[in-house]
Short mmCIF file of C-alpha atoms and ligand atoms in Angstrom, two decimals:
data_model
loop_
_atom_site.label_atom_id
_atom_site.label_comp_id
_atom_site.label_asym_id
_atom_site.label_seq_id
_atom_site.Cartn_x
_atom_site.Cartn_y
_atom_site.Cartn_z
CA MET A 1 30.29 -18.67 -5.54
CA GLU A 2 27.67 -16.07 -5.06
CA SER A 3 25.68 -17.40 -2.00
CA VAL A 4 25.40 -20.62 0.11
CA TYR A 5 21.48 -20.47 0.31
CA ASP A 6 18.73 -19.77 -2.18
CA GLY A 7 16.19 -17.54 -0.29
CA LYS A 8 15.96 -16.59 3.30
CA SER A 9 13.48 -19.44 3.94
CA ASN A 10 16.21 -21.73 3.08
CA CYS A 11 18.68 -20.62 5.54
CA SER A 12 18.48 -21.45 9.18
CA GLY A 13 21.51 -19.55 10.46
CA CYS A 14 23.10 -22.86 11.68
CA ALA A 15 26.80 -21.56 10.56
CA ALA A 16 27.75 -25.11 9.39
CA CYS A 17 28.94 -23.33 6.08
CA TYR A 18 30.90 -20.90 8.14
CA GLU A 19 32.56 -23.83 10.06
CA VAL A 20 33.41 -25.79 7.05
CA CYS A 21 34.69 -23.18 4.71
CA PRO A 22 38.56 -24.30 4.31
CA VAL A 23 39.66 -20.45 3.55
CA GLY A 24 37.61 -18.68 5.98
CA ALA A 25 35.82 -16.94 3.54
CA ILE A 26 32.44 -16.77 5.09
CA GLU A 27 31.16 -14.41 7.93
CA MET A 28 27.72 -14.70 9.69
CA VAL A 29 26.02 -11.14 9.50
CA PRO A 30 22.79 -10.11 10.77
CA ASP A 31 19.92 -8.88 8.34
CA GLU A 32 17.37 -5.93 9.29
CA GLU A 33 15.35 -8.57 11.44
CA GLY A 34 18.58 -9.40 13.41
CA PHE A 35 18.91 -13.02 11.94
CA GLN A 36 22.22 -14.18 11.01
CA TYR A 37 23.08 -15.35 7.44
CA PRO A 38 26.24 -16.25 5.61
CA ARG A 39 27.97 -13.66 3.60
CA ILE A 40 30.82 -14.96 1.17
CA ASP A 41 33.96 -12.77 0.74
CA GLN A 42 34.20 -13.10 -3.10
CA ASP A 43 37.77 -12.40 -3.17
CA LEU A 44 38.57 -15.19 -0.75
CA CYS A 45 36.18 -17.82 -2.13
CA VAL A 46 37.90 -20.79 -4.02
CA ASP A 47 34.34 -22.02 -5.20
CA CYS A 48 35.00 -25.51 -3.70
CA ARG A 49 31.23 -25.74 -2.60
CA ALA A 50 32.32 -27.15 0.73
CA CYS A 51 29.60 -24.87 2.19
CA GLN A 52 26.84 -25.97 0.02
CA GLU A 53 27.48 -29.43 0.58
CA ALA A 54 27.61 -29.17 4.51
CA CYS A 55 23.97 -27.09 4.63
CA PRO A 56 21.72 -29.30 6.37
CA VAL A 57 18.68 -27.37 4.61
CA ARG A 58 20.14 -28.12 1.18
CA ARG A 59 21.26 -31.68 1.84
CA PRO A 60 18.49 -34.41 0.40
CA ASP A 61 19.41 -36.88 3.16
CA ASP A 62 18.91 -34.02 5.92
CA PHE A 63 20.57 -36.68 8.50
CA LYS A 64 17.02 -37.82 9.90
CA SER A 65 16.78 -41.21 11.31
CA ALA A 66 15.36 -43.95 9.26
CA GLY A 67 12.98 -45.16 11.95
CA VAL A 68 10.38 -43.75 14.30
CA PRO A 69 11.57 -43.15 17.78
CA GLN A 70 10.51 -44.58 21.29
CA PHE A 71 8.46 -42.18 23.22
CA TYR A 72 8.95 -41.66 27.12
CA VAL A 73 7.58 -39.58 29.82
CA ALA A 74 10.17 -38.49 32.24
CA LYS A 75 10.36 -36.36 35.36
CA HIS A 76 13.78 -35.91 37.42
CA LYS A 77 13.45 -37.28 40.70
CA SER A 78 14.60 -34.05 42.34
CA ALA A 79 12.13 -31.59 43.02
CA LYS A 80 14.72 -28.94 43.25
CA VAL A 81 15.94 -29.70 39.68
CA LEU A 82 12.39 -29.37 38.39
CA LYS A 83 11.95 -25.86 39.84
CA VAL A 84 14.90 -24.67 37.78
CA SER A 85 14.16 -26.40 34.70
CA THR A 86 11.57 -25.65 31.80
CA SER A 87 10.12 -28.92 31.61
CA GLY A 88 10.83 -32.08 33.76
CA GLY A 89 14.61 -31.69 33.86
CA ALA A 90 15.51 -34.15 31.21
CA PHE A 91 18.44 -31.87 30.18
CA THR A 92 19.91 -32.02 33.49
CA ALA A 93 19.62 -35.82 33.98
CA LEU A 94 21.28 -36.61 30.60
CA SER A 95 23.93 -33.94 30.80
CA ASP A 96 24.96 -35.42 34.22
CA VAL A 97 25.79 -38.84 32.53
CA VAL A 98 28.14 -36.99 30.01
CA LEU A 99 29.56 -34.90 32.89
CA GLY A 100 30.21 -38.17 34.67
CA LEU A 101 32.20 -39.31 31.80
CA GLY A 102 34.33 -36.44 31.90
CA GLY A 103 32.73 -34.84 28.81
CA SER A 104 31.63 -31.41 28.15
CA ILE A 105 28.14 -29.93 27.63
CA TYR A 106 27.18 -27.61 24.68
CA GLY A 107 23.94 -25.42 25.18
CA ALA A 108 22.35 -22.05 24.93
CA ASP A 109 22.99 -19.52 27.75
CA PHE A 110 22.93 -15.55 28.17
CA ASP A 111 26.06 -13.71 27.87
CA ASP A 112 26.72 -10.39 29.61
CA GLU A 113 24.45 -8.36 27.75
CA LEU A 114 21.58 -11.13 28.08
CA ARG A 115 21.97 -12.01 24.32
CA VAL A 116 21.56 -15.65 23.75
CA VAL A 117 24.58 -17.72 22.57
CA HIS A 118 25.73 -21.38 22.78
CA THR A 119 28.56 -22.13 25.20
CA ARG A 120 30.56 -24.91 26.75
CA ALA A 121 30.47 -26.16 30.17
CA GLU A 122 32.68 -28.63 31.98
CA THR A 123 31.26 -28.56 35.53
CA PRO A 124 27.68 -28.79 36.74
CA GLU A 125 27.61 -25.19 38.00
CA GLN A 126 28.41 -24.09 34.36
CA ARG A 127 25.85 -26.52 32.81
CA ASP A 128 23.15 -25.30 35.37
CA SER A 129 23.21 -21.72 33.76
CA MET A 130 22.27 -23.43 30.42
CA ARG A 131 18.90 -24.51 31.93
CA ILE A 132 15.66 -22.85 31.09
CA SER A 133 14.45 -22.31 27.53
CA LYS A 134 15.52 -19.07 26.07
CA TYR A 135 13.11 -17.95 23.28
CA VAL A 136 15.51 -16.35 20.90
CA GLN A 137 17.51 -17.78 18.16
CA SER A 138 20.98 -18.69 19.70
CA GLN A 139 24.31 -18.02 18.05
CA LEU A 140 25.96 -21.35 17.20
CA SER A 141 29.35 -20.10 15.38
CA PRO A 142 31.42 -19.71 18.88
CA ILE A 143 31.11 -23.44 19.72
CA TYR A 144 32.46 -25.21 16.57
CA ASP A 145 36.21 -24.92 17.30
CA LEU A 146 35.61 -25.86 20.97
CA LEU A 147 33.62 -28.82 20.09
CA SER A 148 36.16 -30.01 17.50
CA ALA A 149 38.79 -29.57 20.01
CA ASP A 150 36.87 -31.72 22.41
CA LEU A 151 36.33 -34.53 19.90
CA ASP A 152 39.95 -34.19 18.93
CA SER A 153 41.06 -34.94 22.21
CA GLY A 154 38.67 -38.04 22.60
CA LYS A 155 36.44 -36.21 25.21
CA ALA A 156 32.71 -37.12 25.29
CA ALA A 157 30.47 -34.03 24.43
CA PHE A 158 26.69 -33.55 24.81
CA PHE A 159 25.33 -31.02 22.38
CA THR A 160 21.85 -29.54 22.85
CA GLY A 161 20.05 -27.33 20.52
CA THR A 162 17.13 -26.53 18.07
CA PRO A 163 16.56 -29.25 15.30
CA CYS A 164 18.45 -27.30 12.69
CA GLN A 165 21.45 -26.77 14.82
CA THR A 166 21.54 -30.44 15.84
CA ALA A 167 21.52 -31.23 12.00
CA ALA A 168 24.28 -28.61 11.58
CA ILE A 169 26.23 -30.50 14.22
CA ARG A 170 25.63 -33.88 12.63
CA SER A 171 26.57 -32.34 9.31
CA CYS A 172 29.89 -31.04 10.45
CA PHE A 173 31.02 -33.96 12.75
CA GLN A 174 29.56 -36.99 11.35
CA ASP A 175 32.93 -38.07 9.87
CA HIS A 176 35.01 -36.67 12.84
CA PRO A 177 37.16 -39.67 14.38
CA GLY A 178 35.76 -38.65 17.82
CA ASN A 179 32.14 -39.01 16.71
CA ASP A 180 31.41 -42.01 19.07
CA GLY A 181 31.72 -39.71 22.08
CA LEU A 182 29.57 -37.09 20.58
CA TYR A 183 25.77 -37.14 21.96
CA ILE A 184 23.22 -35.04 20.03
CA CYS A 185 20.05 -33.81 21.42
CA ASP A 186 17.57 -31.60 20.21
CA LEU A 187 14.34 -29.77 21.49
CA ILE A 188 10.90 -30.08 19.87
CA CYS A 189 11.09 -26.40 18.58
CA HIS A 190 8.13 -24.18 18.00
CA SER A 191 10.33 -21.72 15.95
CA VAL A 192 13.16 -19.29 16.97
CA PRO A 193 12.49 -15.45 17.59
CA SER A 194 14.49 -12.55 16.44
CA PRO A 195 17.72 -11.58 18.21
CA ARG A 196 17.11 -7.94 17.13
CA VAL A 197 13.55 -7.84 18.63
CA TRP A 198 15.00 -9.34 21.75
CA ASP A 199 17.57 -6.68 22.19
CA ASP A 200 15.06 -4.03 21.74
CA TYR A 201 12.76 -5.62 24.11
CA LYS A 202 15.35 -5.62 26.75
CA LYS A 203 15.94 -2.02 26.33
CA MET A 204 12.21 -1.33 26.39
CA LEU A 205 11.87 -3.09 29.82
CA ALA A 206 14.97 -1.35 31.17
CA GLU A 207 13.79 2.01 29.90
CA GLU A 208 10.32 1.44 31.45
CA ALA A 209 11.74 0.39 34.91
CA GLY A 210 14.13 3.12 34.91
CA GLY A 211 17.18 1.04 35.63
CA ARG A 212 19.71 -1.91 34.07
CA LEU A 213 18.30 -5.40 33.30
CA VAL A 214 20.49 -8.03 35.12
CA LYS A 215 18.74 -11.16 34.92
CA ILE A 216 15.70 -12.60 32.71
CA GLN A 217 14.07 -15.88 32.98
CA PHE A 218 11.53 -17.47 30.75
CA ARG A 219 8.85 -20.00 31.83
CA SER A 220 8.82 -19.10 35.53
CA LYS A 221 7.65 -22.07 37.83
CA GLN A 222 5.66 -19.62 39.91
CA TYR A 223 2.87 -20.85 37.68
CA ALA A 224 2.01 -24.51 37.49
CA TRP A 225 3.73 -26.17 34.42
CA SER A 226 1.01 -26.70 31.60
CA ARG A 227 0.69 -25.67 28.09
CA GLU A 228 -1.53 -22.70 28.91
CA ASN A 229 0.88 -21.31 31.42
CA SER A 230 3.86 -21.84 28.72
CA ASN A 231 2.84 -18.37 27.64
CA LYS A 232 3.26 -16.77 31.02
CA GLY A 233 5.92 -15.95 33.61
CA LEU A 234 8.71 -13.96 31.72
CA MET A 235 10.52 -12.66 34.78
CA TYR A 236 12.98 -9.93 34.77
CA LEU A 237 15.42 -8.46 37.51
CA ILE A 238 16.47 -4.73 37.50
CA GLU A 239 19.41 -3.82 39.19
CA GLY A 240 19.25 -3.04 42.86
CA GLU A 241 15.72 -4.48 42.98
CA GLU A 242 15.11 -7.75 45.18
CA ASP A 243 12.01 -8.80 43.30
CA PHE A 244 11.61 -9.85 39.69
CA ARG A 245 9.09 -8.13 37.62
CA GLU A 246 6.79 -10.02 34.94
CA ASP A 247 6.09 -9.00 31.33
CA ASP A 248 4.35 -11.13 28.93
CA ARG A 249 4.38 -8.86 25.98
CA TYR A 250 7.34 -10.73 24.23
CA TYR A 251 5.55 -14.09 24.41
CA GLN A 252 2.56 -12.35 22.66
CA LEU A 253 4.66 -11.59 19.50
CA PHE A 254 6.46 -14.98 19.69
CA ILE A 255 3.56 -17.51 20.40
CA GLN A 256 0.12 -15.95 19.91
CA ASP A 257 1.06 -13.70 16.91
CA ASN A 258 4.02 -15.64 15.68
CA VAL A 259 5.40 -12.79 13.74
CA ILE A 260 9.06 -12.69 15.14
CA SER A 261 10.16 -15.95 14.07
CA ARG A 262 13.06 -16.70 11.56
CA PRO A 263 11.75 -17.08 7.92
CA SER A 264 13.11 -20.54 7.72
CA CYS A 265 10.92 -21.56 10.59
CA TYR A 266 7.64 -21.30 8.75
CA THR A 267 8.98 -23.87 6.34
CA CYS A 268 11.28 -25.87 8.45
CA LYS A 269 12.01 -29.28 7.23
CA PHE A 270 13.00 -30.67 10.70
CA THR A 271 9.58 -30.43 11.95
CA ASP A 272 9.38 -34.36 11.66
CA VAL A 273 8.93 -37.36 14.06
CA ARG A 274 12.23 -38.60 12.18
CA ARG A 275 15.02 -36.57 13.83
CA ALA A 276 18.52 -35.42 13.09
CA SER A 277 19.60 -35.92 16.71
CA ASP A 278 20.26 -39.11 18.95
CA ILE A 279 17.63 -37.88 21.58
CA THR A 280 14.82 -35.23 21.62
CA ILE A 281 13.57 -33.17 24.75
CA ALA A 282 10.40 -31.49 25.11
CA ASP A 283 7.26 -30.73 27.23
CA TYR A 284 4.89 -33.70 27.86
CA PHE A 285 1.96 -31.43 27.11
CA GLY A 286 -1.29 -33.38 27.37
CA ILE A 287 -0.08 -36.03 30.02
CA GLU A 288 -2.77 -35.01 32.46
CA GLU A 289 -5.39 -36.30 29.92
CA PHE A 290 -3.72 -39.58 29.05
CA GLU A 291 -2.28 -40.44 32.68
CA PRO A 292 -3.30 -37.83 35.07
CA LYS A 293 -1.14 -39.52 37.91
CA LEU A 294 1.94 -38.74 35.94
CA TYR A 295 1.25 -35.05 35.85
CA ASP A 296 3.27 -32.74 37.96
CA PRO A 297 2.85 -28.74 38.32
CA LEU A 298 6.69 -28.78 38.57
CA GLY A 299 6.93 -30.07 34.97
CA VAL A 300 7.06 -33.15 32.90
CA SER A 301 9.35 -34.10 30.00
CA LEU A 302 8.84 -35.92 27.01
CA ILE A 303 11.95 -37.71 25.54
CA LEU A 304 12.28 -39.52 22.22
CA ALA A 305 14.92 -41.79 21.69
CA ASN A 306 15.80 -41.81 18.25
CA THR A 307 19.06 -43.83 17.76
CA ALA A 308 20.67 -46.71 19.71
CA LYS A 309 23.22 -44.20 21.09
CA GLY A 310 20.26 -41.90 22.40
CA LYS A 311 18.47 -44.78 23.88
CA ASN A 312 21.88 -46.00 25.68
CA LEU A 313 22.16 -42.50 27.09
CA LEU A 314 18.58 -42.40 28.45
CA GLU A 315 19.30 -45.74 29.82
CA LEU A 316 22.44 -44.42 31.82
CA SER A 317 20.47 -41.65 32.91
CA ALA A 318 17.59 -43.68 34.28
CA ASP A 319 18.61 -43.68 37.89
CA LYS A 320 17.76 -39.90 38.08
CA LEU A 321 14.35 -40.10 36.48
CA HIS A 322 10.96 -41.37 36.88
CA LEU A 323 10.67 -42.74 33.35
CA GLU A 324 7.99 -44.66 31.53
CA GLU A 325 7.55 -45.70 27.80
CA ARG A 326 4.39 -44.25 26.07
CA PRO A 327 2.52 -44.72 23.05
CA GLY A 328 3.77 -42.17 20.32
CA THR A 329 0.29 -41.07 19.39
CA GLU A 330 0.26 -38.86 22.53
CA ALA A 331 3.15 -36.84 21.69
CA LEU A 332 1.94 -36.69 18.00
CA THR A 333 -1.43 -35.35 19.01
CA HIS A 334 -0.04 -32.47 21.17
CA GLN A 335 3.22 -31.41 19.53
CA LYS A 336 2.58 -29.96 16.09
CA ARG A 337 6.05 -29.59 15.29
CA LEU A 338 6.60 -33.31 15.22
CA SER A 339 4.58 -33.06 11.97
CA SER A 340 4.83 -29.62 10.44
CA PRO A 341 6.00 -25.97 10.69
CA GLY A 342 3.80 -23.23 11.95
CA ASP A 343 2.14 -20.95 9.14
CA GLU A 344 3.58 -17.58 8.51
CA PRO A 345 0.92 -15.31 9.41
CA HIS A 346 -0.09 -12.62 6.89
CA SER A 347 0.37 -10.04 9.55
CA ARG A 348 4.27 -11.01 9.60
CA LYS A 349 4.95 -8.51 6.88
CA GLU A 350 3.00 -5.64 8.45
CA PHE A 351 4.53 -6.19 11.93
CA TRP A 352 8.24 -5.75 10.42
CA ALA A 353 7.20 -2.82 8.24
CA ASP A 354 5.82 -0.92 11.51
CA TYR A 355 8.62 -2.28 13.58
CA LEU A 356 11.41 -1.03 11.22
CA LYS A 357 9.84 2.35 10.76
CA ASN A 358 8.40 2.91 14.22
CA GLY A 359 10.34 0.63 16.66
CA LEU A 360 8.95 -2.04 19.02
CA LYS A 361 7.29 -0.02 21.43
CA ALA A 362 5.07 1.42 18.72
CA CYS A 363 4.16 -2.00 17.67
CA PHE A 364 2.88 -2.65 21.17
CA ILE A 365 0.84 0.35 21.21
CA SER A 366 -0.32 0.96 17.83
CA PRO A 367 -3.99 -0.06 16.73
CA GLY A 368 -2.46 -1.86 13.64
CA GLY A 369 0.16 -3.39 15.81
CA ASN A 370 0.01 -7.17 17.10
CA SER A 371 -0.88 -7.03 20.77
C1 FAD B 401 13.01 -21.69 21.00
C2 FAD B 401 12.51 -22.79 21.76
C3 FAD B 401 11.38 -23.46 20.96
C4 FAD B 401 10.67 -24.48 21.88
N1 FAD B 401 9.65 -25.14 21.34
C5 FAD B 401 8.98 -26.10 22.00
C6 FAD B 401 7.76 -26.86 21.57
O1 FAD B 401 7.05 -26.29 20.64
N2 FAD B 401 7.31 -27.91 22.41
C7 FAD B 401 7.90 -28.34 23.18
O2 FAD B 401 7.46 -29.50 23.86
N3 FAD B 401 8.85 -27.86 23.63
C8 FAD B 401 9.68 -26.81 23.09
N4 FAD B 401 10.87 -26.23 23.65
C9 FAD B 401 11.78 -27.10 24.49
C10 FAD B 401 11.22 -26.94 25.97
O3 FAD B 401 10.81 -25.52 26.15
C11 FAD B 401 12.30 -27.19 27.09
O4 FAD B 401 13.54 -26.55 26.45
C12 FAD B 401 12.69 -28.64 26.81
O5 FAD B 401 11.60 -29.58 27.31
C13 FAD B 401 13.78 -29.11 27.73
O6 FAD B 401 13.58 -28.80 29.03
P1 FAD B 401 14.16 -29.50 30.46
O7 FAD B 401 13.29 -29.26 31.63
O8 FAD B 401 14.66 -30.75 30.03
O9 FAD B 401 15.50 -28.74 30.20
P2 FAD B 401 16.24 -27.31 30.75
O10 FAD B 401 16.82 -27.59 32.08
O11 FAD B 401 15.21 -26.41 30.99
O12 FAD B 401 17.20 -26.92 29.60
C14 FAD B 401 16.94 -26.13 28.53
C15 FAD B 401 17.58 -26.69 27.45
O13 FAD B 401 17.32 -26.01 26.08
C16 FAD B 401 18.48 -25.51 25.68
N5 FAD B 401 18.16 -24.10 25.00
C17 FAD B 401 17.57 -23.19 25.66
N6 FAD B 401 17.27 -22.06 24.95
C18 FAD B 401 17.69 -22.33 23.87
C19 FAD B 401 17.84 -21.72 22.48
N7 FAD B 401 17.40 -20.44 22.31
N8 FAD B 401 18.30 -22.40 21.40
C20 FAD B 401 18.61 -23.73 21.65
N9 FAD B 401 18.79 -24.36 22.56
C21 FAD B 401 18.16 -23.86 23.74
C22 FAD B 401 19.39 -25.46 26.67
O14 FAD B 401 20.61 -25.53 25.96
C23 FAD B 401 19.13 -26.77 27.33
O15 FAD B 401 19.71 -27.89 26.81
C24 FAD B 401 11.39 -25.20 23.03
C25 FAD B 401 12.76 -24.45 23.24
C26 FAD B 401 13.29 -23.36 22.73
C27 FAD B 401 14.35 -23.06 23.28
#
C-alpha cells in the first residue's frame, strides 16, 4: 500500500497503524515540522489494510460515545495535590483508584532530554511525574507493547492522553480480552504543538542562559489558576541554579498565534462533546462566573463521565474529590474544543517558511514574525 493516510490533515500521528501492522512494515518518521507520520516499507507491506482499518481518523464510527456525557466540577481535597496539578487534580484522584487495584498508569512525561513521551507508571511516585500538561505532541508508540502486556496479564490500566490518542487506544484494544480492565481518559485538547519547535525552544533557552536546561514546567501555580493565567508561567531551571526562570514566548506561538500545532488539529474530528474515552478531564474555566464559591486559585477540574465505566471510576475516586454535577451548558460555553477545532491562521504558512529558513530565534525577533 502507498500510504496509510490521505493528506497531513488526516493523520494525527497516533501510531495505531504502526501498532497493528502484522509484519512491522510501518515506521513513525518526523516531517520537517517535527510531527511523526507513518512510512510504509513497500518491500515488507503485504497490503492487508490493517493499518487503514485501525486509523481512528479514517474510521467512520470514530469510537465516539452515543450519548451526551454527565458534567462535573471537581477539586482534589488535598491542597498539596492541587499545587502540583494543572487544574483541579482529577488525574491524581482517578489514577489513584487504578493504582489501588494494582493497575498501571499511562501518561505523558519528559524524558532525559526533556522531550515529551508516553510512559508507564506502577507507583504513585512514577505517576506523579506525569502530572502537569506538557504542551507538545507526545510520542505514543513506546507504550503500545507495554499496555498490551498489562492487559494480557489481566492487569487494570488507566490511559490518559489527547482525544486522538485515546481513539487510537480504543481502536487497538477494544477487542482485547483484557479490555474490561482498561480505563481510557482524555483531555479537552486545544491542539498539540510541534516537537521540533519544542526542541529548538529548549536549545534557545539554554543558550540564552548559558547553561544546561534541567527542568521545565508549564502552567506554574505561582499564578492563580484562571483562563487568563493559563498563557503564563512556563518555568525552567538551569543546571546549578536554584531559582526557576520564566519565559512565555512559546505560549505566544502555541496559544495566541496558534501557528505551531499539528496540521490535523485544525480539522480535528474529536473536538466533540461525544468522546472516544470513558472519562474526560479539563480545566473548569468559567466556574467563577457560574458558582463563585467553587472557584479556587489553586485549580478546578471539569470532568465528563462519558461511559458507565467512566462514571464508575469517578464514583470510586469520589472520596478524594469535592465533586458536584453541573449543567453541560457551562462547559460548552467555555470549552470551544467540545464543539469545533481552532481555525488554521493564515500566518501559519508564513511562520513555517520563516522558521525553516531562519530558525526559531529569528521568528521571535523578525518584524514579520509572530510575536
Ligand atoms: C496539549 C494539551 C492541550 C490542552 N488543552 C486544553 C483545553 O483547551 N482546555 C482545557 O480545559 N484543558 C486542556 N488541556 C488539559 C488541561 O491542561 C489539564 O491537563 C487537565 O485539566 C488535567 O489536569 P489535572 O489537574 O487533572 O491533571 P495533572 O495532574 O496536571 O495531569 C496532567 C495530565 O495530562 C496528561 N498530559 C500531559 N501532557 C500531555 C501531552 N502532551 N499529551 C497527552 N497527555 C498529556 C498527563 O498524562 C496527565 O494525565 C490540555 C492539555 C494538553 C496536554
